[in-house]
Short mmCIF file of N, CA and C in Angstrom, two decimals:
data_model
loop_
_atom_site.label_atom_id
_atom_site.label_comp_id
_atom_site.label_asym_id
_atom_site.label_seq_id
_atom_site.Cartn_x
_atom_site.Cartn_y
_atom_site.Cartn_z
N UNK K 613 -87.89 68.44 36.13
CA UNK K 613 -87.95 69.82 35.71
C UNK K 613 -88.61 70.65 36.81
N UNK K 614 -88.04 71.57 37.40
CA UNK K 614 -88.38 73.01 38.24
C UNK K 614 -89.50 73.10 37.35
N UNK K 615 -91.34 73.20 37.92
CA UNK K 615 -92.20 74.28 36.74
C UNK K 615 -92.33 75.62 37.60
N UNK K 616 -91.48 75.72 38.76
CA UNK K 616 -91.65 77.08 39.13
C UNK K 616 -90.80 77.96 38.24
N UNK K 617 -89.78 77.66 37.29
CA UNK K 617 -88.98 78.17 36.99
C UNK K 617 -88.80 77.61 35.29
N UNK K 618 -90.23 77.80 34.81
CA UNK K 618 -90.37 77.97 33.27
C UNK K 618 -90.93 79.18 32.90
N UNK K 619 -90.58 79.28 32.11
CA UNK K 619 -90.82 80.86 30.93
C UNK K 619 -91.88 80.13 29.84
N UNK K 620 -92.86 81.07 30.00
CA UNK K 620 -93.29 81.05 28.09
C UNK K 620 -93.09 82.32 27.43
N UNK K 621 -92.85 82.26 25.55
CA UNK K 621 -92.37 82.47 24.75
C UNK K 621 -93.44 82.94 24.17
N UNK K 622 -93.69 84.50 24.12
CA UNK K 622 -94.17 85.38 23.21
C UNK K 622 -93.99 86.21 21.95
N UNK K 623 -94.84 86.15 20.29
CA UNK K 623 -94.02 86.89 19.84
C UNK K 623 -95.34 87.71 19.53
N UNK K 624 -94.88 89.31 18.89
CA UNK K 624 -95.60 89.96 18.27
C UNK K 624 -95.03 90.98 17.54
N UNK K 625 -96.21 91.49 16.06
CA UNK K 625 -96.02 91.94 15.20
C UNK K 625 -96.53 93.18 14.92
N UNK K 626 -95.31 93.92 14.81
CA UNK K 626 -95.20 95.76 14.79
C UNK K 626 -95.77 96.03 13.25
N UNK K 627 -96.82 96.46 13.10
CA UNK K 627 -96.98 96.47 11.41
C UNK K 627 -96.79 97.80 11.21
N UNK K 628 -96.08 98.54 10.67
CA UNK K 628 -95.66 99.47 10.01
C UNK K 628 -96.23 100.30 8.52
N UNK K 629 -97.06 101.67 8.45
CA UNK K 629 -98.15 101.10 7.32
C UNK K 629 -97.04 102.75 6.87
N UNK K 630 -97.17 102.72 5.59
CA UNK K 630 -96.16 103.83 4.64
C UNK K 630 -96.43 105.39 4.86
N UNK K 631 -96.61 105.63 5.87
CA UNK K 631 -96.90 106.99 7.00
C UNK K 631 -96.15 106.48 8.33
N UNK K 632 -95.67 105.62 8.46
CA UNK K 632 -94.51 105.70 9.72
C UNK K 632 -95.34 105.10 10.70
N UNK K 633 -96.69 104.86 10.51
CA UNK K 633 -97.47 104.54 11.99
C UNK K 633 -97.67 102.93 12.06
N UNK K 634 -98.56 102.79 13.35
CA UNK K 634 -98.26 101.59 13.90
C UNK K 634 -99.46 100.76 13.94
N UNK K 635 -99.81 99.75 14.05
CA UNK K 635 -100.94 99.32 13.91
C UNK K 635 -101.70 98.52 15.36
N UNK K 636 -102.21 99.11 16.11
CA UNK K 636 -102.73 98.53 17.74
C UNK K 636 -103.94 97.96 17.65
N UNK K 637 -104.19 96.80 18.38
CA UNK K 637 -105.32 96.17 18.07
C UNK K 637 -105.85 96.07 19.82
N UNK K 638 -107.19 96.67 20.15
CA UNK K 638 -107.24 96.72 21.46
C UNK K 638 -108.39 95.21 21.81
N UNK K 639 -107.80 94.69 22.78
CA UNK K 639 -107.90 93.14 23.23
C UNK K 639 -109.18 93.27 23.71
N UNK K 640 -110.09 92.54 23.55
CA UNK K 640 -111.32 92.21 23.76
C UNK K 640 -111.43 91.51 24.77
N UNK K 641 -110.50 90.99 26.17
CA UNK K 641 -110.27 90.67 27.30
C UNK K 641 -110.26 91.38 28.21
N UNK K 642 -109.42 92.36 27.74
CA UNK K 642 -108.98 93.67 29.04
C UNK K 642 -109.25 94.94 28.41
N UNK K 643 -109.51 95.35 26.87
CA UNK K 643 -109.76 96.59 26.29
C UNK K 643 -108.44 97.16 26.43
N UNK K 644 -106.86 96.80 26.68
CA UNK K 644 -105.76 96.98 26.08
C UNK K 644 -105.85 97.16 24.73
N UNK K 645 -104.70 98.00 24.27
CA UNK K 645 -104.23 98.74 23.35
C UNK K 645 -102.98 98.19 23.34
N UNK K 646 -102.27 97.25 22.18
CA UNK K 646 -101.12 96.05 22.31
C UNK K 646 -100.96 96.03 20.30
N UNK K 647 -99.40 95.23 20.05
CA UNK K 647 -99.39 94.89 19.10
C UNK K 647 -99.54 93.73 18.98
N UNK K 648 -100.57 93.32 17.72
CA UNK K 648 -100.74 91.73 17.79
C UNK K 648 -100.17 90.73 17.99
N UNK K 649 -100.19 89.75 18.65
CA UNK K 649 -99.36 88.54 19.12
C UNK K 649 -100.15 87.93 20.04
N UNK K 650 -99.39 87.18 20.54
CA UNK K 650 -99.14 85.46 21.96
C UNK K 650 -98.48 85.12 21.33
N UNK K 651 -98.74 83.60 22.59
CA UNK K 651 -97.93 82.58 22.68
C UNK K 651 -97.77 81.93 21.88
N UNK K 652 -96.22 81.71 21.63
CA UNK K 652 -95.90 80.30 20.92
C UNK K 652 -96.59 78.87 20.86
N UNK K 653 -97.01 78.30 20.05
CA UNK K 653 -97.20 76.78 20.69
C UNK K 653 -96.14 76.24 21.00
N UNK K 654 -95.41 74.97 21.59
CA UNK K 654 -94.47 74.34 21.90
C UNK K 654 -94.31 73.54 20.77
N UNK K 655 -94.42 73.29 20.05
CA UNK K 655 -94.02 73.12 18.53
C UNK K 655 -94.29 73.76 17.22
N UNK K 656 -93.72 75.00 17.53
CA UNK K 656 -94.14 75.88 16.50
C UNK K 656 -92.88 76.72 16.57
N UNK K 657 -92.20 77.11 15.36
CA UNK K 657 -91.16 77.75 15.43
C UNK K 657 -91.46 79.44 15.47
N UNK K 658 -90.56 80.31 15.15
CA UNK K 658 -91.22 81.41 15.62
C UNK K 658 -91.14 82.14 14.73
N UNK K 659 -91.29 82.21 13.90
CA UNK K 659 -91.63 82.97 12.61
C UNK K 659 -93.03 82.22 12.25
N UNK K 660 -93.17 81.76 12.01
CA UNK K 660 -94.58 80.44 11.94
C UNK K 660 -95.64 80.92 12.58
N UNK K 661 -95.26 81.40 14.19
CA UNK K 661 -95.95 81.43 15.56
C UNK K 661 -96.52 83.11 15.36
N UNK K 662 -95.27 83.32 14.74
CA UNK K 662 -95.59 85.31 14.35
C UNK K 662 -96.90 85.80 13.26
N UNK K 663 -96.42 84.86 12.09
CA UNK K 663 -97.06 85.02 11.06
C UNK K 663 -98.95 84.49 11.62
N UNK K 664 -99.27 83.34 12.18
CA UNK K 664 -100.38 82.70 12.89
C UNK K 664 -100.64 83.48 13.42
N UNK K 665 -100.50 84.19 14.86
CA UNK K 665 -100.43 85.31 15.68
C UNK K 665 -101.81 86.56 15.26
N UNK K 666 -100.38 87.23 14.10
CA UNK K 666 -100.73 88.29 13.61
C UNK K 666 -101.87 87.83 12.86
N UNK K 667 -102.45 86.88 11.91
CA UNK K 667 -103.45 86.22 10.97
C UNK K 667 -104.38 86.39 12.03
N UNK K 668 -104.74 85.87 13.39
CA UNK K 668 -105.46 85.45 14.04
C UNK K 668 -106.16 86.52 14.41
N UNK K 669 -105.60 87.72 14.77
CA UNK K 669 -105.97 88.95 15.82
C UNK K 669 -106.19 89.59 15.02
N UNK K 670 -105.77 90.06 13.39
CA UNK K 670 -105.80 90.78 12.58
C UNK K 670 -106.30 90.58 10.83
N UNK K 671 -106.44 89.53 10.90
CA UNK K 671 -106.75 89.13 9.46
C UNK K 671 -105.81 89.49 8.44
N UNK K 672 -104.71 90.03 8.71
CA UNK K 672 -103.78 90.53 8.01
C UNK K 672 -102.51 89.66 7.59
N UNK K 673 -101.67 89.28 6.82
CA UNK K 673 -100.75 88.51 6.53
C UNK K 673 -99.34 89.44 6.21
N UNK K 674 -98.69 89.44 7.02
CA UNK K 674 -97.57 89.99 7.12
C UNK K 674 -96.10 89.33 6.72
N UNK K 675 -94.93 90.03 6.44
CA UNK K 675 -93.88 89.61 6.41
C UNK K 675 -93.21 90.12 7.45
N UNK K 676 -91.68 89.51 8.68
CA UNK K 676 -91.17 90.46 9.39
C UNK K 676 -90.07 90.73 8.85
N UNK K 677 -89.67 92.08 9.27
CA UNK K 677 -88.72 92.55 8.41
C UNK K 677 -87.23 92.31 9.42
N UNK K 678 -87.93 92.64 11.25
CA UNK K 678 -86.53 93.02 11.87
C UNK K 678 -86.86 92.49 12.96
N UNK K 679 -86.24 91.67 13.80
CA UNK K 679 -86.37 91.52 15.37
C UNK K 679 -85.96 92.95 16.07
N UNK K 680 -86.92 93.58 16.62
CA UNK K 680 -86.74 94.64 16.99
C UNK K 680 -86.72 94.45 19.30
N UNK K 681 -87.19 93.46 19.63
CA UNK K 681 -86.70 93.68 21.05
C UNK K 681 -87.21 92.37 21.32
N UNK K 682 -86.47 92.22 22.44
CA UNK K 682 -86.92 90.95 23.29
C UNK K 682 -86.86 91.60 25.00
N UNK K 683 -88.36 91.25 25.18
CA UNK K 683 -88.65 91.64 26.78
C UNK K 683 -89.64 90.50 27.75
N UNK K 684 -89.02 90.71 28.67
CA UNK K 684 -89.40 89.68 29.90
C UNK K 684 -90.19 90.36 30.78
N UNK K 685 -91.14 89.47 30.88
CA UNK K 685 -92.23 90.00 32.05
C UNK K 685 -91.97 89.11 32.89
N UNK K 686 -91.33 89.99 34.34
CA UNK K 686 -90.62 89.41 35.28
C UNK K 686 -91.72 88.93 36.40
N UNK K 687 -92.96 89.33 36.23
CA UNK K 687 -94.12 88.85 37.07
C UNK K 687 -94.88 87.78 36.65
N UNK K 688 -94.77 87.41 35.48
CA UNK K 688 -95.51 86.65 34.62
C UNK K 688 -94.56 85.51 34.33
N UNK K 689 -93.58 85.73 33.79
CA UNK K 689 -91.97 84.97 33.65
C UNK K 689 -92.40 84.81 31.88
N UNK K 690 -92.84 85.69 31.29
CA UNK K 690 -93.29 85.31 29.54
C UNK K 690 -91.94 86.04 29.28
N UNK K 691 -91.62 86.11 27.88
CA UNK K 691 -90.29 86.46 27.52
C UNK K 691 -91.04 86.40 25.90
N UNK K 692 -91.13 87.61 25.30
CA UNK K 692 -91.81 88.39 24.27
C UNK K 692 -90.68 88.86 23.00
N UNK K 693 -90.32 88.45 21.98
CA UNK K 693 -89.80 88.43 20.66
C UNK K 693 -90.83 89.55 19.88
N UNK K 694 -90.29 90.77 19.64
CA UNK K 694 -91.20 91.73 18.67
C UNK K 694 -90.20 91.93 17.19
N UNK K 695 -91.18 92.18 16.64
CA UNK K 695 -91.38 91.96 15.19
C UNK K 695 -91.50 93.50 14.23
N UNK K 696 -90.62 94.22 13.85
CA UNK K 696 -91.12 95.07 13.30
C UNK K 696 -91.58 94.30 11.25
N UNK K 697 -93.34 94.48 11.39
CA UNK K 697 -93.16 93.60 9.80
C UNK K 697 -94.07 94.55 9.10
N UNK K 698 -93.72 94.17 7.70
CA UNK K 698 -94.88 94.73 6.85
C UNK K 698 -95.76 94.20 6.22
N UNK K 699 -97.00 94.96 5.88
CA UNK K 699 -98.32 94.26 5.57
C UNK K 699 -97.99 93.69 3.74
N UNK K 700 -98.55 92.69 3.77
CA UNK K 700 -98.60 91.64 2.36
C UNK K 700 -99.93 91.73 1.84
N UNK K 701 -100.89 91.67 3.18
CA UNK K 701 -102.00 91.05 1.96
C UNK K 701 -103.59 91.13 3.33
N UNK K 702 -104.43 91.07 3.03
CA UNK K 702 -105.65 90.91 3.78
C UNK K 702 -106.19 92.01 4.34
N UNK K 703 -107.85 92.02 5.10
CA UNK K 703 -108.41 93.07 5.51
C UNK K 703 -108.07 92.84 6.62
N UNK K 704 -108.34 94.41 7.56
CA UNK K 704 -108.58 94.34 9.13
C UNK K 704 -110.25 93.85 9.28
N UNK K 705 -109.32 92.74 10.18
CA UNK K 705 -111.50 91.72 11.06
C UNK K 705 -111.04 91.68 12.49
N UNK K 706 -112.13 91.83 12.61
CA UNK K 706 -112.51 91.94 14.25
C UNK K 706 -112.22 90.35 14.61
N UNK K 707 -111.94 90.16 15.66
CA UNK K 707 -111.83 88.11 15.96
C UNK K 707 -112.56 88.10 17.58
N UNK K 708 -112.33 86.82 17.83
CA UNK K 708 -112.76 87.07 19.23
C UNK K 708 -111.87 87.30 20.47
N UNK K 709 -110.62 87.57 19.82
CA UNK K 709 -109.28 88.18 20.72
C UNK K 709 -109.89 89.86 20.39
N UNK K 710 -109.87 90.26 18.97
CA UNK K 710 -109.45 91.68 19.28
C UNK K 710 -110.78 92.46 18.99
N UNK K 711 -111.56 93.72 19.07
CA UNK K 711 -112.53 94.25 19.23
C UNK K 711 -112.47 95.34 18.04
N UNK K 712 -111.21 96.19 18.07
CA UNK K 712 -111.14 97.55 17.53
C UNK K 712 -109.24 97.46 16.94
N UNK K 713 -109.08 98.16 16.12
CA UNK K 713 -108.01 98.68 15.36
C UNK K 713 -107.88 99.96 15.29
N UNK K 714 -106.76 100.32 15.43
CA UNK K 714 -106.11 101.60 15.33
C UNK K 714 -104.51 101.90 14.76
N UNK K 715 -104.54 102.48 13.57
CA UNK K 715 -102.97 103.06 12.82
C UNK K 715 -102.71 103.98 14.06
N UNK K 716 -101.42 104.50 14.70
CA UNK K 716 -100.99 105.02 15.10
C UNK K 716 -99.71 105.84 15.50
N UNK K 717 -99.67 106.64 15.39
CA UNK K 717 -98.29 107.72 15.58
C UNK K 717 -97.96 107.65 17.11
N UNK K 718 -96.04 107.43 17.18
CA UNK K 718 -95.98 106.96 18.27
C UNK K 718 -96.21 108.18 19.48
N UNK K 719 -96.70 108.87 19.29
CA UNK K 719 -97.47 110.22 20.29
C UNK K 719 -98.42 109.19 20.82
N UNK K 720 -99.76 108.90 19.82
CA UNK K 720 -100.57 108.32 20.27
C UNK K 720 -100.46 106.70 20.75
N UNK K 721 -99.42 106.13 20.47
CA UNK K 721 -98.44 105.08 21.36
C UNK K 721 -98.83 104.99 22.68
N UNK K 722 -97.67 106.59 23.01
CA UNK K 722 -97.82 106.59 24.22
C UNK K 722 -98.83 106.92 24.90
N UNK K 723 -100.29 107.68 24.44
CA UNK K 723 -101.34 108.02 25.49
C UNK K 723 -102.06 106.51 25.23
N UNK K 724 -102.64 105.59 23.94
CA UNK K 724 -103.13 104.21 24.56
C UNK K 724 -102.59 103.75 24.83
N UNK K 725 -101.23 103.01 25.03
CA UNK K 725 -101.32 101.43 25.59
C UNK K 725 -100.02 101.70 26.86
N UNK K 726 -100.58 100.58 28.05
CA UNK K 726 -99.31 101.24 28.93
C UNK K 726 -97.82 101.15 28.70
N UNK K 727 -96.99 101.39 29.21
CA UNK K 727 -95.75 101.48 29.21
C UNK K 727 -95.11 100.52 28.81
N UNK K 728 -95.42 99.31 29.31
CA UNK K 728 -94.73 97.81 28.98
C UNK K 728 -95.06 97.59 27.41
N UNK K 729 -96.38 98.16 27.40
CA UNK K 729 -96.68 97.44 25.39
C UNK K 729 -96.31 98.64 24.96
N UNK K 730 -96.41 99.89 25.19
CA UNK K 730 -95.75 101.04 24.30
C UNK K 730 -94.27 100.95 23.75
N UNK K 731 -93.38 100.64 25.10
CA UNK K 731 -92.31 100.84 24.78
C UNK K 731 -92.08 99.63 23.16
N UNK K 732 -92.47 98.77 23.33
CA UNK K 732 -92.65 97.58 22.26
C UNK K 732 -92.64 98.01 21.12
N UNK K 733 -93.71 98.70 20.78
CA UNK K 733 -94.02 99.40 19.80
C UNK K 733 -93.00 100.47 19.22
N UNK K 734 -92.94 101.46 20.16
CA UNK K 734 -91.90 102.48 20.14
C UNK K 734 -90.51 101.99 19.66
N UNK K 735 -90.08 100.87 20.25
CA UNK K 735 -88.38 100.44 19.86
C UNK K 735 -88.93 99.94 18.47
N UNK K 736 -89.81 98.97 18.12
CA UNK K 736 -89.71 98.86 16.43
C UNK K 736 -90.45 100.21 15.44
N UNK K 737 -91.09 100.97 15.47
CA UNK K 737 -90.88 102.26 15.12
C UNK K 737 -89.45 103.44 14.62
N UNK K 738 -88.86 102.81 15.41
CA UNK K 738 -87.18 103.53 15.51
C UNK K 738 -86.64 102.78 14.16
N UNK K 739 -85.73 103.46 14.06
CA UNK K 739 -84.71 102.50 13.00
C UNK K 739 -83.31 102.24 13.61
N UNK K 740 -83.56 101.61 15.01
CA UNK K 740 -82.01 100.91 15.30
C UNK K 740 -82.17 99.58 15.11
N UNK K 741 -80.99 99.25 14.20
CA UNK K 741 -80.56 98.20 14.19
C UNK K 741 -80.23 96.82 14.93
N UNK K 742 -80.14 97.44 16.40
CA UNK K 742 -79.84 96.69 17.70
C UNK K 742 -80.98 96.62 18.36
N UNK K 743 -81.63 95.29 18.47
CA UNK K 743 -82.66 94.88 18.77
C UNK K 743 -82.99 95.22 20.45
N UNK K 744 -83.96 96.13 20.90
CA UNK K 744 -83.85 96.58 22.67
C UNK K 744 -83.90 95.80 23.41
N UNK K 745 -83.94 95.09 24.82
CA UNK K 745 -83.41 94.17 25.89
C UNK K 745 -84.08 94.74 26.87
N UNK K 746 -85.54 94.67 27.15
CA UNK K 746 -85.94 95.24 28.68
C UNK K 746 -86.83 94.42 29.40
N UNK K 747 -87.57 94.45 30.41
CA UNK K 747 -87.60 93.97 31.38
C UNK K 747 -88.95 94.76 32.18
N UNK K 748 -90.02 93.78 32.50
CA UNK K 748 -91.04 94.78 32.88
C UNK K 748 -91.76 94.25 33.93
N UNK K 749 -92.85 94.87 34.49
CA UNK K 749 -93.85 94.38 35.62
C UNK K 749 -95.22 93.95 35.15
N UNK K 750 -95.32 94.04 33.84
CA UNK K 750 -96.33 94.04 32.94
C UNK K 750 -97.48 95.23 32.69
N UNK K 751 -96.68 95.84 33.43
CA UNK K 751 -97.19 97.76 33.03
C UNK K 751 -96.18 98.67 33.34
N UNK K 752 -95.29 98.37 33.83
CA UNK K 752 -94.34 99.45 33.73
C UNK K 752 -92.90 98.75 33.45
N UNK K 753 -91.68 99.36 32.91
CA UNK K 753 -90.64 98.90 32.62
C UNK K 753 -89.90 98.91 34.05
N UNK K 754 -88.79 98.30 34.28
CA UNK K 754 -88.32 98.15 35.21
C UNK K 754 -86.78 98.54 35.78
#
């Protein structure tokens, strides 16, 4: 096996709260502004990996409703599965991934988080049906 030429497999979860807004959890690593997620384990399917994910960063237990985009970070080689889902059940907790929470309107989308995690957000926000396909530097789209 080439390991110059493996990908890992990201998913994350767009939570959607009954005002249209979005739910950003800013990372206690870098103080990013992102929708909850990582990595897959390598035996973990991905709905599984989504639902864990989102539990972990958010204390929250979600259902997903829509695969809303799949994007590749062409510097990194990760390849990211987003989730537009809705909330089921639990409080917002702080973990030792995430610091702070924020509901958000995709205005305020775009002034926190950069371009690569906005747009994320932004395509499951929308109501198209056709899941988006992009491609990034890990801050800007490409």
């Amino acid at each position: 096996m080439d390991h110059h030429n493996t990908h890992s497999v990201s998913v994350a979860g767009v939570i959607i709260d009954d005002q249209g807004r979005a739910l950003l959890t800013q990372r206690r690593d870098n103080g990013h502004w992102e929708a909850p997620g990582g990595v897959l384990e390598r035996d973990e399917d991905i709905i599984t990996g989504l639902l864990r994910e989102v539990r972990e960063e958010t204390g929250l237990d979600v259902e997903p409703v829509t695969l809303t985009g799949v994007y590749k970070n062409m510097t990194r080689g990760i390849v990211a599965l987003v989730f537009r889902c809705k909330l089921i059940s639990g409080h917002l907790t702080e973990t030792d991934e995430t610091r702070s929470f924020r509901w958000v309107t995709a205005d305020e989308v775009r002034t926190l988080a950069s371009e690569a995690f906005a747009v994320r957000v932004l395509d499951a926000m929308r109501n198209d049906p056709t899941p988006a396909i992009r491609h990034h530097d890990g801050t800007h789209l490409l």
